Structures are given as structure tokens and as C-alpha cells.
PDB file of C-alpha atoms in Angstrom:
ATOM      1  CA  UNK A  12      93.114  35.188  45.133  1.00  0.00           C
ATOM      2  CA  UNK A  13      89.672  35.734  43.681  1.00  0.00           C
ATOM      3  CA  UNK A  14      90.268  39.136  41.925  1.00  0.00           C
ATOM      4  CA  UNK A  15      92.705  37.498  40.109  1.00  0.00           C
ATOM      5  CA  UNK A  16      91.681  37.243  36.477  1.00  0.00           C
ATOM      6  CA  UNK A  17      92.611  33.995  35.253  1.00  0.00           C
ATOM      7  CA  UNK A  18      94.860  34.036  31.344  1.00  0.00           C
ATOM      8  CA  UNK A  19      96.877  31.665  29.813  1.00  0.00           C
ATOM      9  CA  UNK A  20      99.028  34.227  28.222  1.00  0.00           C
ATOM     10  CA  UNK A  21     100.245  38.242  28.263  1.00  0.00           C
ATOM     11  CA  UNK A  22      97.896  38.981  25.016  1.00  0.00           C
ATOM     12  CA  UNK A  23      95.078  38.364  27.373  1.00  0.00           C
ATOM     13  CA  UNK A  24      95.692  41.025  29.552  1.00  0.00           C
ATOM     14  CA  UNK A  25      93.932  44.238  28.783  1.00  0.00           C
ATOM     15  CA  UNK A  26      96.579  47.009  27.500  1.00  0.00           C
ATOM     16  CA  UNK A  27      96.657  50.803  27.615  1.00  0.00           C
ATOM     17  CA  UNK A  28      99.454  53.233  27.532  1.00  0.00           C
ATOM     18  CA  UNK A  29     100.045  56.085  29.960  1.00  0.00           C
ATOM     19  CA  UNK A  30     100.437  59.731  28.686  1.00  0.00           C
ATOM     20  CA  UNK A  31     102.590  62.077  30.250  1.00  0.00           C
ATOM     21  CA  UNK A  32     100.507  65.855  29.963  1.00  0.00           C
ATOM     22  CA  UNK A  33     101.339  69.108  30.716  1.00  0.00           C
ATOM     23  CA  UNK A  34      99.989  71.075  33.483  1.00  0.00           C
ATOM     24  CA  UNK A  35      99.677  74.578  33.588  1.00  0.00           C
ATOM     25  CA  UNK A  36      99.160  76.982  36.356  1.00  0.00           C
ATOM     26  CA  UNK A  37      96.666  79.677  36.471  1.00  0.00           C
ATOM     27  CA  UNK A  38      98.432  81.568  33.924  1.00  0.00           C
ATOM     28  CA  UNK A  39      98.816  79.228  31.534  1.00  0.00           C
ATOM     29  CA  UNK A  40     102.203  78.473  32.152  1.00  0.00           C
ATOM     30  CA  UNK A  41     103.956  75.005  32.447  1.00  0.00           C
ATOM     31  CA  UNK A  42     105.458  74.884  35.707  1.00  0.00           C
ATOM     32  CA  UNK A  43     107.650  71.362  35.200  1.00  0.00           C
ATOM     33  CA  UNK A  44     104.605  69.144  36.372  1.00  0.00           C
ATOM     34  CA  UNK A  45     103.074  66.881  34.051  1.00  0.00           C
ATOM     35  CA  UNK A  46     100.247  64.342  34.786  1.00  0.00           C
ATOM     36  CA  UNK A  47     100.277  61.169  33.831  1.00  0.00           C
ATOM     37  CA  UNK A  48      96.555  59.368  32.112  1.00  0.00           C
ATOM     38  CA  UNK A  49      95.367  56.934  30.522  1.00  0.00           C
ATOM     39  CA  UNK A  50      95.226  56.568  26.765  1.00  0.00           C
ATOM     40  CA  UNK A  51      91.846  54.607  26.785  1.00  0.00           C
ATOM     41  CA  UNK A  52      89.968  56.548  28.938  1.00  0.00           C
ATOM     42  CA  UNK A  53      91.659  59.723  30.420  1.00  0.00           C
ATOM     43  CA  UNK A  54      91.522  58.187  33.895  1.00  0.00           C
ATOM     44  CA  UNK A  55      93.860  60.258  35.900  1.00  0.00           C
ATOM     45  CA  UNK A  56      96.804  57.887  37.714  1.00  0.00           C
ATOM     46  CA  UNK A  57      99.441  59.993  39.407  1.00  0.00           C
ATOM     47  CA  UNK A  58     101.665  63.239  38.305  1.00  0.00           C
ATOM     48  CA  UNK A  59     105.532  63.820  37.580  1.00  0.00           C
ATOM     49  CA  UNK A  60     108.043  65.701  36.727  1.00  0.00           C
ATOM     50  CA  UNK A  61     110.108  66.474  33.989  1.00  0.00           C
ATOM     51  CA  UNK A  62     112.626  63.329  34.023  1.00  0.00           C
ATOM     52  CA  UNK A  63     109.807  60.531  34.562  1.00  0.00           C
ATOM     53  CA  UNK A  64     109.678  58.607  31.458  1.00  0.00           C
ATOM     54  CA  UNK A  65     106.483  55.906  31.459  1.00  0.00           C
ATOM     55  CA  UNK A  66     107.323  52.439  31.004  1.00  0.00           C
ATOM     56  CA  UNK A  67     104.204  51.172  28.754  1.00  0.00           C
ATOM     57  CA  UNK A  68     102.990  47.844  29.212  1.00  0.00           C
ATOM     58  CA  UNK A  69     103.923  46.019  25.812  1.00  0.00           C
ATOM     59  CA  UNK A  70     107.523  47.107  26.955  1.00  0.00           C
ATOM     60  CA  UNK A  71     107.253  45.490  30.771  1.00  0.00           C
ATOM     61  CA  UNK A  72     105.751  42.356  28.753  1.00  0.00           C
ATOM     62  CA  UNK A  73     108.563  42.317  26.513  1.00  0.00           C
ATOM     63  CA  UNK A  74     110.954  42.189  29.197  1.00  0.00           C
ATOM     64  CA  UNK A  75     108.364  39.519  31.097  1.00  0.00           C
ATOM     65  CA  UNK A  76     108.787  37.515  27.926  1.00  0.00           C
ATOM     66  CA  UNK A  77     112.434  37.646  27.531  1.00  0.00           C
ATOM     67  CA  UNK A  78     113.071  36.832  31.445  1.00  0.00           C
ATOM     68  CA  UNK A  79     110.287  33.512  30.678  1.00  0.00           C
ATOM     69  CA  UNK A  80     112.150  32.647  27.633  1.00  0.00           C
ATOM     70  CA  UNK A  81     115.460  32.579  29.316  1.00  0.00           C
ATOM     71  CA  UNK A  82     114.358  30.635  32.568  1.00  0.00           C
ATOM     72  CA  UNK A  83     111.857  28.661  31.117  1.00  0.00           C
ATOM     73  CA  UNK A  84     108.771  26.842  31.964  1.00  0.00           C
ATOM     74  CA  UNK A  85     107.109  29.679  33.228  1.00  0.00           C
ATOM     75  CA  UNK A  86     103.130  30.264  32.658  1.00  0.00           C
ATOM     76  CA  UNK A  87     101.764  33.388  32.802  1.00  0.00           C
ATOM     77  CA  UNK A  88      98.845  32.890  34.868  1.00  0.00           C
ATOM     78  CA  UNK A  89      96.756  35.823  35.894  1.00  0.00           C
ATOM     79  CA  UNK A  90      96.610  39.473  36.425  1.00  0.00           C
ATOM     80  CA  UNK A  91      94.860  41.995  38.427  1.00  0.00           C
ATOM     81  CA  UNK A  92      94.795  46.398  38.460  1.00  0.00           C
ATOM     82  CA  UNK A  93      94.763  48.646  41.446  1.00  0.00           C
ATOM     83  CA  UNK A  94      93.257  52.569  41.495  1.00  0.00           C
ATOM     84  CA  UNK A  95      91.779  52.337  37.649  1.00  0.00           C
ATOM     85  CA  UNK A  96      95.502  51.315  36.296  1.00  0.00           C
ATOM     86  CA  UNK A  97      97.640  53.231  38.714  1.00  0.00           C
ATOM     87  CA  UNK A  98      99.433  49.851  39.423  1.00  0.00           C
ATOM     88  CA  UNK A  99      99.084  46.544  36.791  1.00  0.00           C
ATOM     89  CA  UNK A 100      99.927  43.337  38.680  1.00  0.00           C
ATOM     90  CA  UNK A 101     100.797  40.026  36.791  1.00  0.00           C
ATOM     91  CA  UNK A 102     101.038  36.577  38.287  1.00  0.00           C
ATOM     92  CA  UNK A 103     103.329  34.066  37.052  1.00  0.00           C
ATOM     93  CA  UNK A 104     103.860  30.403  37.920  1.00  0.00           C
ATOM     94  CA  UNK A 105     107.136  28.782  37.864  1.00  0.00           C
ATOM     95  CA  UNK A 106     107.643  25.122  36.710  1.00  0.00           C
ATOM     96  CA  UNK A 107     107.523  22.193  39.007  1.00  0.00           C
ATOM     97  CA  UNK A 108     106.613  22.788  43.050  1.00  0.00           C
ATOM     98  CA  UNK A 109     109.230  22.478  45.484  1.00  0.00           C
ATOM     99  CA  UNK A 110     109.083  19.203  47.800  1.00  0.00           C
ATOM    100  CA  UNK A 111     110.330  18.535  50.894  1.00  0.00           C
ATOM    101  CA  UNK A 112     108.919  15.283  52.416  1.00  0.00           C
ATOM    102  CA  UNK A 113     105.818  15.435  50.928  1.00  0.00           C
ATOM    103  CA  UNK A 114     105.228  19.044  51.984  1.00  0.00           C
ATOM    104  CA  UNK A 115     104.814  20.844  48.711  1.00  0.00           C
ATOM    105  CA  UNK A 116     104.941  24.302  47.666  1.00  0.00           C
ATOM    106  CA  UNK A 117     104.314  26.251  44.629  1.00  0.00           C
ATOM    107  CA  UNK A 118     106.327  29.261  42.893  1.00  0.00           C
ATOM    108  CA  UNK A 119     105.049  32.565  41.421  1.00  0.00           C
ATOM    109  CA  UNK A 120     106.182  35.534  41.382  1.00  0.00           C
ATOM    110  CA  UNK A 121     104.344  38.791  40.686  1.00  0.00           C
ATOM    111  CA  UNK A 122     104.963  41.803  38.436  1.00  0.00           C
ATOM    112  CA  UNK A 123     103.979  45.229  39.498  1.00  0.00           C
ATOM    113  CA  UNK A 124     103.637  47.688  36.777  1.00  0.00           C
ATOM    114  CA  UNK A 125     103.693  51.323  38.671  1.00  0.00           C
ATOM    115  CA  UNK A 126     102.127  54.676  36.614  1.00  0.00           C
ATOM    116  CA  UNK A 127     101.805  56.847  39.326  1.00  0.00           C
ATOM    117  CA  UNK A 128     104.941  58.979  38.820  1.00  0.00           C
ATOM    118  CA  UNK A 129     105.969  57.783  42.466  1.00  0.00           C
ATOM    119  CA  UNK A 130     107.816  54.723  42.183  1.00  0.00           C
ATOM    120  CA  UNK A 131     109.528  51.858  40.003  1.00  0.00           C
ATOM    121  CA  UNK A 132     108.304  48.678  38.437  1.00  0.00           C
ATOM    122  CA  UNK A 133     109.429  45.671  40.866  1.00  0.00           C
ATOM    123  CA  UNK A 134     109.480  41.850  40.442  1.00  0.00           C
ATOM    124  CA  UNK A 135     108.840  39.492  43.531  1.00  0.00           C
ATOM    125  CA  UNK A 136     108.863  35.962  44.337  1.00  0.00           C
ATOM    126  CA  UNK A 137     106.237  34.305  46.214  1.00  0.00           C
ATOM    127  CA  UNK A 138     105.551  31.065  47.348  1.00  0.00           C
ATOM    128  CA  UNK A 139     102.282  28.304  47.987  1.00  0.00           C
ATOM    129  CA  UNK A 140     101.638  25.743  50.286  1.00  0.00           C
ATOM    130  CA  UNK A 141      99.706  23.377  48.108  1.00  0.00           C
ATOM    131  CA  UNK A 142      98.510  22.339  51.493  1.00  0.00           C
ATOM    132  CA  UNK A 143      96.693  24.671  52.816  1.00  0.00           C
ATOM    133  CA  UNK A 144      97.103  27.925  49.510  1.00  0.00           C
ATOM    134  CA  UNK A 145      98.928  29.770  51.885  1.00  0.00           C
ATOM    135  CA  UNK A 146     101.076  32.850  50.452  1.00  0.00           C
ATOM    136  CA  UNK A 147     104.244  33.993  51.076  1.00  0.00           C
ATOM    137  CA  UNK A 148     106.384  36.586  49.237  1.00  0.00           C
ATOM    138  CA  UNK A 149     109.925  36.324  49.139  1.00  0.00           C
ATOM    139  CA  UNK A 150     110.675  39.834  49.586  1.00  0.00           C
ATOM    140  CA  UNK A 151     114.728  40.585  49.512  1.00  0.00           C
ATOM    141  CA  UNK A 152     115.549  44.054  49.352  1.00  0.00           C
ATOM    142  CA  UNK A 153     118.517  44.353  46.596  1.00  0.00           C
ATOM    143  CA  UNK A 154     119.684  47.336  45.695  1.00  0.00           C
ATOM    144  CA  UNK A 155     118.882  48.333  41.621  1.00  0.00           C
ATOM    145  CA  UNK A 156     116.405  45.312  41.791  1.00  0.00           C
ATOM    146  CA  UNK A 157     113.625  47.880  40.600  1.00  0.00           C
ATOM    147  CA  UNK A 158     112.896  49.368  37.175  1.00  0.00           C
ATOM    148  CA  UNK A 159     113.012  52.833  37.472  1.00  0.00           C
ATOM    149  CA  UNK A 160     110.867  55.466  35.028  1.00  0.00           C
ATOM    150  CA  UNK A 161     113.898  57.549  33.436  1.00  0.00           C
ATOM    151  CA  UNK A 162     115.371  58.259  30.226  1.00  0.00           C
ATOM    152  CA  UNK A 163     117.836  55.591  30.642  1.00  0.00           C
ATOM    153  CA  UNK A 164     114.921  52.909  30.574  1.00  0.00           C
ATOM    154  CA  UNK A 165     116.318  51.249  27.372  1.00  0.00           C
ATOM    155  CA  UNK A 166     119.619  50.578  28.720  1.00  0.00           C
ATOM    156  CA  UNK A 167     118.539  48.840  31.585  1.00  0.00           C
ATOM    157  CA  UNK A 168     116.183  46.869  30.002  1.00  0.00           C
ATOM    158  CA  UNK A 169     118.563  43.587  30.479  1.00  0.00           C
ATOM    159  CA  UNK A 170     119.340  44.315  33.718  1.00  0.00           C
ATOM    160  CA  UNK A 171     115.938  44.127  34.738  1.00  0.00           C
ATOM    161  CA  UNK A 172     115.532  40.624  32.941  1.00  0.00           C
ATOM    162  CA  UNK A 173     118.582  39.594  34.477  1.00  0.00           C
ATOM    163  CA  UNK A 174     117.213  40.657  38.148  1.00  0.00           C
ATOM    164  CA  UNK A 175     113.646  38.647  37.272  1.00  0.00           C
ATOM    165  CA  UNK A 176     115.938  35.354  36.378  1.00  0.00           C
ATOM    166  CA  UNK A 177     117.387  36.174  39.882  1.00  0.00           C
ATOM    167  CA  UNK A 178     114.826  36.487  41.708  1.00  0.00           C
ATOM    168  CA  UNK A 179     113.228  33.301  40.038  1.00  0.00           C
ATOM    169  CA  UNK A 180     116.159  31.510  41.789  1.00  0.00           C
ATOM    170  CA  UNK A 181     115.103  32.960  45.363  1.00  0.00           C
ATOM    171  CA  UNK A 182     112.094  30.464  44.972  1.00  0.00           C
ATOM    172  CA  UNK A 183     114.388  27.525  43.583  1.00  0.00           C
ATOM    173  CA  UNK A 184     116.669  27.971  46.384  1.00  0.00           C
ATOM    174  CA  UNK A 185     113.730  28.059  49.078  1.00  0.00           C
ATOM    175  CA  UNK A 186     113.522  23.891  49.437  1.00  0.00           C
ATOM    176  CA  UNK A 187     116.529  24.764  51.749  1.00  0.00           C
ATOM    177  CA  UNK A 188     114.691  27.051  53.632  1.00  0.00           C
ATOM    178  CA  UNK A 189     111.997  24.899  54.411  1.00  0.00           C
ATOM    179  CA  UNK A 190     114.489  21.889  55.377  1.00  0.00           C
ATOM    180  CA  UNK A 191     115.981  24.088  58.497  1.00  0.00           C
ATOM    181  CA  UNK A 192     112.342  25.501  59.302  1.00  0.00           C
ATOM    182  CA  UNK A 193     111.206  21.877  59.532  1.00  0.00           C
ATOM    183  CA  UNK A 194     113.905  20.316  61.198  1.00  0.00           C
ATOM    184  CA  UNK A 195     114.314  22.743  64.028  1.00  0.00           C
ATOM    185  CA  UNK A 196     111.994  22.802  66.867  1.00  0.00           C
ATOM    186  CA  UNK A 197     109.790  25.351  68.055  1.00  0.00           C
ATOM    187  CA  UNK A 198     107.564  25.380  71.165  1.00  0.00           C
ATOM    188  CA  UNK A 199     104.267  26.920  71.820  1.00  0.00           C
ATOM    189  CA  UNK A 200     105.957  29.248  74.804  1.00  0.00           C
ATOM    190  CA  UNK A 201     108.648  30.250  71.908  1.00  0.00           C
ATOM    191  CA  UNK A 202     105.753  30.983  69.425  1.00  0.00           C
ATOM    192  CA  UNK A 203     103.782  33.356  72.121  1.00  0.00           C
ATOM    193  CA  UNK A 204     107.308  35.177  72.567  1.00  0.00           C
ATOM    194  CA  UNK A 205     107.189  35.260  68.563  1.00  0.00           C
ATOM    195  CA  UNK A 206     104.162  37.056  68.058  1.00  0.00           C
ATOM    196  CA  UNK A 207     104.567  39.808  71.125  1.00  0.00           C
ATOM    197  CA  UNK A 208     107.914  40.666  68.858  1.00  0.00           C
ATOM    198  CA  UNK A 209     106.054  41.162  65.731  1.00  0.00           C
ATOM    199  CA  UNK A 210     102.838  42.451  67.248  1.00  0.00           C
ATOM    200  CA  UNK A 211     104.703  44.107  70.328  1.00  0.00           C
ATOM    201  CA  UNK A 212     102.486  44.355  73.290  1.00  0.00           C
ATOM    202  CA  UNK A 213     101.205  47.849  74.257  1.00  0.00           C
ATOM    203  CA  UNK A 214     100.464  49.928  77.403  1.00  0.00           C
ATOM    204  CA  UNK A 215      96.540  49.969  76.670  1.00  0.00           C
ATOM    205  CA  UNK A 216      96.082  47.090  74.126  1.00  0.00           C
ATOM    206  CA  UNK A 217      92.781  46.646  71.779  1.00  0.00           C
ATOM    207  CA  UNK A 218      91.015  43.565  72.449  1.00  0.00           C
ATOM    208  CA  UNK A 219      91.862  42.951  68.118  1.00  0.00           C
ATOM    209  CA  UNK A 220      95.320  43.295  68.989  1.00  0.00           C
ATOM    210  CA  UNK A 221      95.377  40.617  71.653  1.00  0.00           C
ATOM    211  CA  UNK A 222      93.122  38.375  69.508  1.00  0.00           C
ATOM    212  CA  UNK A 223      95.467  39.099  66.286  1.00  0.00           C
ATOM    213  CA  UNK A 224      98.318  37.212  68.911  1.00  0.00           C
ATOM    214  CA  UNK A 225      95.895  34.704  70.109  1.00  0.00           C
ATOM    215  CA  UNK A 226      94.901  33.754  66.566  1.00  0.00           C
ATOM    216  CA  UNK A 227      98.455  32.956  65.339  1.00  0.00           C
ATOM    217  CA  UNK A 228      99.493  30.798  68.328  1.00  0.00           C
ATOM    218  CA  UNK A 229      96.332  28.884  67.523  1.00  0.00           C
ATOM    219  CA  UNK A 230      97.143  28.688  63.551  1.00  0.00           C
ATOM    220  CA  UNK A 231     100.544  27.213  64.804  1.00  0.00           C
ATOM    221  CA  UNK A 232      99.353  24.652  66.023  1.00  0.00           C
ATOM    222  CA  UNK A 233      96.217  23.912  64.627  1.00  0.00           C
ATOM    223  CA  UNK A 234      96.041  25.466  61.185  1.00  0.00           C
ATOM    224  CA  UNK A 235      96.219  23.714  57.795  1.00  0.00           C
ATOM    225  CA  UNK A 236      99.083  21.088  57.746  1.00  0.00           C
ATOM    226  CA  UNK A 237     100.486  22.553  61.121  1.00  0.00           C
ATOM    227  CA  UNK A 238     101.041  20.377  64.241  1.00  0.00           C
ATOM    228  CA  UNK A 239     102.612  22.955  66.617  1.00  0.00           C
ATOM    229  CA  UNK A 240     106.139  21.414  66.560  1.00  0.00           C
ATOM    230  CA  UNK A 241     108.326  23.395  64.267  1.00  0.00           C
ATOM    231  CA  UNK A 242     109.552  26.904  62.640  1.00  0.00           C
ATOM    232  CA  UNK A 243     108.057  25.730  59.826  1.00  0.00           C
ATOM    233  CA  UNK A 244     104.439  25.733  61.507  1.00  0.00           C
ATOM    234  CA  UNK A 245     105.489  29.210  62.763  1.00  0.00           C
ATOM    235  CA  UNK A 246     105.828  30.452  59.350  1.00  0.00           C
ATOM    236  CA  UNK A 247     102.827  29.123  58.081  1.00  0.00           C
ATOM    237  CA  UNK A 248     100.760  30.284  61.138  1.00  0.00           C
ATOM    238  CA  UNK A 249     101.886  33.657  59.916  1.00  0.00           C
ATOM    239  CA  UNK A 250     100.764  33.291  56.634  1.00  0.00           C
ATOM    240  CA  UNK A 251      97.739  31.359  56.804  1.00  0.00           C
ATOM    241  CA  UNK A 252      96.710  34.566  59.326  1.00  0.00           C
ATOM    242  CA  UNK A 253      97.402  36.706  56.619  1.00  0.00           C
ATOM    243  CA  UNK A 254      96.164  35.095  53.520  1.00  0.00           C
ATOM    244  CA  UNK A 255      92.868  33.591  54.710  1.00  0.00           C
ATOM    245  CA  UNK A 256      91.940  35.991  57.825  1.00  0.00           C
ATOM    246  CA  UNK A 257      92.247  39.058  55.556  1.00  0.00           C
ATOM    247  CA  UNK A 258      90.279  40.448  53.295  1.00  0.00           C
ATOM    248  CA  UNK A 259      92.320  40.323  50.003  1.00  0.00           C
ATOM    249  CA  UNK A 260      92.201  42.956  47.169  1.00  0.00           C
ATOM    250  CA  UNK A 261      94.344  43.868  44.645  1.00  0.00           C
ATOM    251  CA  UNK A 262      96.020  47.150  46.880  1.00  0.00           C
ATOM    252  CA  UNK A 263      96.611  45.056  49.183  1.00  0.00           C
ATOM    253  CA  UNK A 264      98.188  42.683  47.453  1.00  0.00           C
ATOM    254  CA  UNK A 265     100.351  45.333  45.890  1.00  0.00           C
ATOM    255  CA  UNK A 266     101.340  46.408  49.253  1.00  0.00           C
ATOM    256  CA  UNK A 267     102.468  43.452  50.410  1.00  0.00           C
ATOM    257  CA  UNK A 268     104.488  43.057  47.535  1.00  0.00           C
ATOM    258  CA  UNK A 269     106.202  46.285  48.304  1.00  0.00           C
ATOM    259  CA  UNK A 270     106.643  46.345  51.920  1.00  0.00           C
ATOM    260  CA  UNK A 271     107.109  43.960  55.122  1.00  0.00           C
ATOM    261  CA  UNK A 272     104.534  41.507  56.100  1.00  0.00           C
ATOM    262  CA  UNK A 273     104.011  39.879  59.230  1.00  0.00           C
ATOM    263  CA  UNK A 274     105.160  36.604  56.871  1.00  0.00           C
ATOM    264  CA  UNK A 275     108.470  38.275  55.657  1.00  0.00           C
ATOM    265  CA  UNK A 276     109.397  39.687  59.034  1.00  0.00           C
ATOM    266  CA  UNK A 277     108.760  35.882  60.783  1.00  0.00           C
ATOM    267  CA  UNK A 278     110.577  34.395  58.016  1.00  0.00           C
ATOM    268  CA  UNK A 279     113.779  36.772  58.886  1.00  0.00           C
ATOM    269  CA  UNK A 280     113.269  35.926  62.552  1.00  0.00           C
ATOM    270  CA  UNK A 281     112.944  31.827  61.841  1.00  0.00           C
ATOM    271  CA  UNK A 282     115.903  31.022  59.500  1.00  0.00           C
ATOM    272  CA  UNK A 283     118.158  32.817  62.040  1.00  0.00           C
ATOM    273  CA  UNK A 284     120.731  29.887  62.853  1.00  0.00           C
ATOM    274  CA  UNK A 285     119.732  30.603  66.900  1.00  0.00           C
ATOM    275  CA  UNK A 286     116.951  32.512  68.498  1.00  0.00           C
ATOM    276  CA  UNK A 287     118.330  33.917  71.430  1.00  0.00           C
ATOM    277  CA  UNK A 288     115.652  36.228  73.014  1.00  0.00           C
ATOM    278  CA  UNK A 289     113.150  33.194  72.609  1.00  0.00           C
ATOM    279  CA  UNK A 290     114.534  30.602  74.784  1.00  0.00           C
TER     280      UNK A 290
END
């Protein structure tokens, strides 16, 4: 991801805190609002209310630190900023790539470091096919896997380090994943079926729609490392669509990290024991 900025470790990420500040109306009064800014340079990055407490930066490093220290051989490799600061992202790479049959695949996982008053810090795992650098995020939805803004921040600070470990395991369970993907099949008539489901097909389609459909079949067979055989080249037709026929920036990479993706939705679909609808 080229807006990436490259680091070897946390102290080379640029650091500011957030301040929570009054607003008043046009009375002068303090109607429970507050806005939240920049220390460094007053840039305005969301508003709150009276119960949001901002979770600086040194503190979601801390806890970065103490997650690394208890997993280990984790590098801290690179960090990006949506909306002048409004979200922080950091990428970090876990140890050794995962293997299966010569098909290997990298783990990361990304920190998102939210100061718009609107919603908590989060952790991800994501995944790389060495093959071909495609990118997939391993997006499970636990409940109290987020770091939420509130007084009660330092009591939950090893919870959240305890939810990073997990979610570090996601990736180290994943070689299982990709065994089943590869070792079922999956035709090109049950990969056509795949991509009406996730891009459904409409009453008066665009011709981008219908090309968006076309384009993944084709990856599936075709793309980098794919041969058109299995769920595994289903997945990575998915991603390769996403990560190299996108443009990239760092909001978008934040919302992917956030929400479904075309990648996370297939990946639900393909490690389903059966398939019924597709044949």
C-alpha cells in the first residue's frame, strides 16, 4: 500500500494528543458538546459529549507494545492517517508466513486509532498472498472486541491486549482455512453464481456493474497464482479485484477495516462446509 509510511518501530510514528474543548452556544453557554482537536495544530477531528474520554496515542502504543511483547515476534511496520488525524492506522507484521504447499501468505494486522467522538479503537487481522500481495482482512465481529472512549478506559486496558493476542491467533489459525479452500473444488459456472450473490444482479444494470462480475470470474481463473479450479482461487479473485483494481487510500483502507468487503463476505460464503444454492 503506497501511502503506507514505512518505520521500524512506534517512536517513528508522528504523535499528537487530542483535546476535548468546550463549545458554547450563542450565549455563551456550554450546552454538553465538546469538540475534540488537535494539540499540534488545532485541526478540528470530530465532536462529543460529556462521557467521551480520548484515548491518546502513547496510551494505544502502550497497549500495542504490551500485546507485541506478550505474542512476540511482531514488527511494527508502517503507519498511515485519515481526515488530518481523525483516524491513525498502524500496520504490524506477524512472525513467520503461513504455508500451505508452497502457497504462502503473510500476517498483519492493523490498528485503528479513532478521534472523532464517533466510534472505538479496533484491532484487525489481515492476511498476504506473497504471491500475488493480495489483501485480505480477517474481519470477525466479537462482541467487546473494540476499545471504547469512556471513563472506564484504564480498566479495560488488558482486555484490549488480551483481544489483540486473540485476534493475532485468527491469522495463526488461517493455514486451516486455506487447506479446505484449496482442497475443495469450484467451477467457473459456480463462480458466476458467486459473484451475482455478492454483486446481485439488477433490473437496469450499469455496464460497471456487469464488468465488476465479469472481472472477478476472469481473476478466478486467470489472476496471480489462480488456475480456476478451487475456493481458494475464488477468494483470491475477490481480493486481487479489490486490492489491485482499486484505488487505495488510507479511508479506504480504514473502511475496509471496519466494515464488509467483497473479500470478507466471499470468505463467509467459501468455508461453508456445502454450498447449496451454487450447485
Amino acid at each position: 500500500m503506497g501511502f503506507l509510511t514505512e518505520i521500524e518501530t512506534l517512536e517513528e510514528v508522528p504523535r499528537f494528543e487530542v483535546n476535548k474543548v468546550p463549545l458554547k452556544n450563542d450565549r455563551g453557554e456550554h450546552n454538553g458538546v465538546f469538540a475534540l482537536e488537535r494539540s499540534d495544530n488545532g485541526a478540528h477531528l470530530g465532536s462529543c459529549g460529556n462521557k467521551y474520554r480520548p484515548i491518546q496515542m502513547d496510551e494505544m502504543f502502550d497497549i500495542l507494545n504490551s500485546a507485541s511483547e506478550e505474542v512476540g515476534d511482531i514488527k511494527h511496520t508502517g503507519w498511515t492517517m485519515a481526515g488530518e488525524g481523525k483516524r491513525v492506522v498502524v500496520q504490524s507484521k506477524l512472525g513467520d508466513p503461513i504455508d500451505v504447499d508452497g502457497d504462502k501468505v503473510d500476517g498483519f494486522f492493523y490498528t485503528v486509532i479513532d478521534n472523532t467522538g464517533m466510534s472505538s479503537n479496533k484491532c484487525a487481522p489481515s492476511t498476504k498472498r506473497i504471491a500475488c500481495d493480495n489483501a485480505l482482512h480477517l474481519i470477525e465481529k466479537r462482541r467487546g472486541d473494540n476499545l471504547r472512549h469512556s471513563d472506564t478506559f484504564e480498566a479495560n486496558v488488558e482486555g484490549m491486549v488480551k483481544r489483540i493476542v486473540r485476534n493475532i491467533e485468527d491469522f495463526k489459525g488461517f493455514n486451516e482455512t486455506i487447506e479446505f479452500l484449496k482442497c475443495n473444488k469450484f467451477s467457473r459456472d459456480q463462480m458466476a453464481k458467486l459473484t451475482q450473490k455478492l454483486i446481485p444482479v439488477e433490473k437496469e444494470e450499469s455496464t460497471r456493474r456487469i464488468n465488476q462480475r465479469e472481472k472477478i470470474v476472469e481473476l478466478y481463473e486467470s489472476g496471480q497464482g489462480n488456475i480456476g479450479e478451487s475456493r481458494w482461487d475464488a477468494l483470491n479473485a475477490f481480493t486481487e479485484f479489490e486490492t489491485h483494481n482499486r484505488k487505495q487510500s488510507p479511508e479506504k483502507l480504514v473502511r475496509s477495516l471496519m466494515g464488509n468487503t467483497l473479500s470478507t463476505k466471499a470468505l463467509r460464503v467459501l468455508k461453508e462446509p456445502k454450498i447449496q444454492w451454487a450447485g
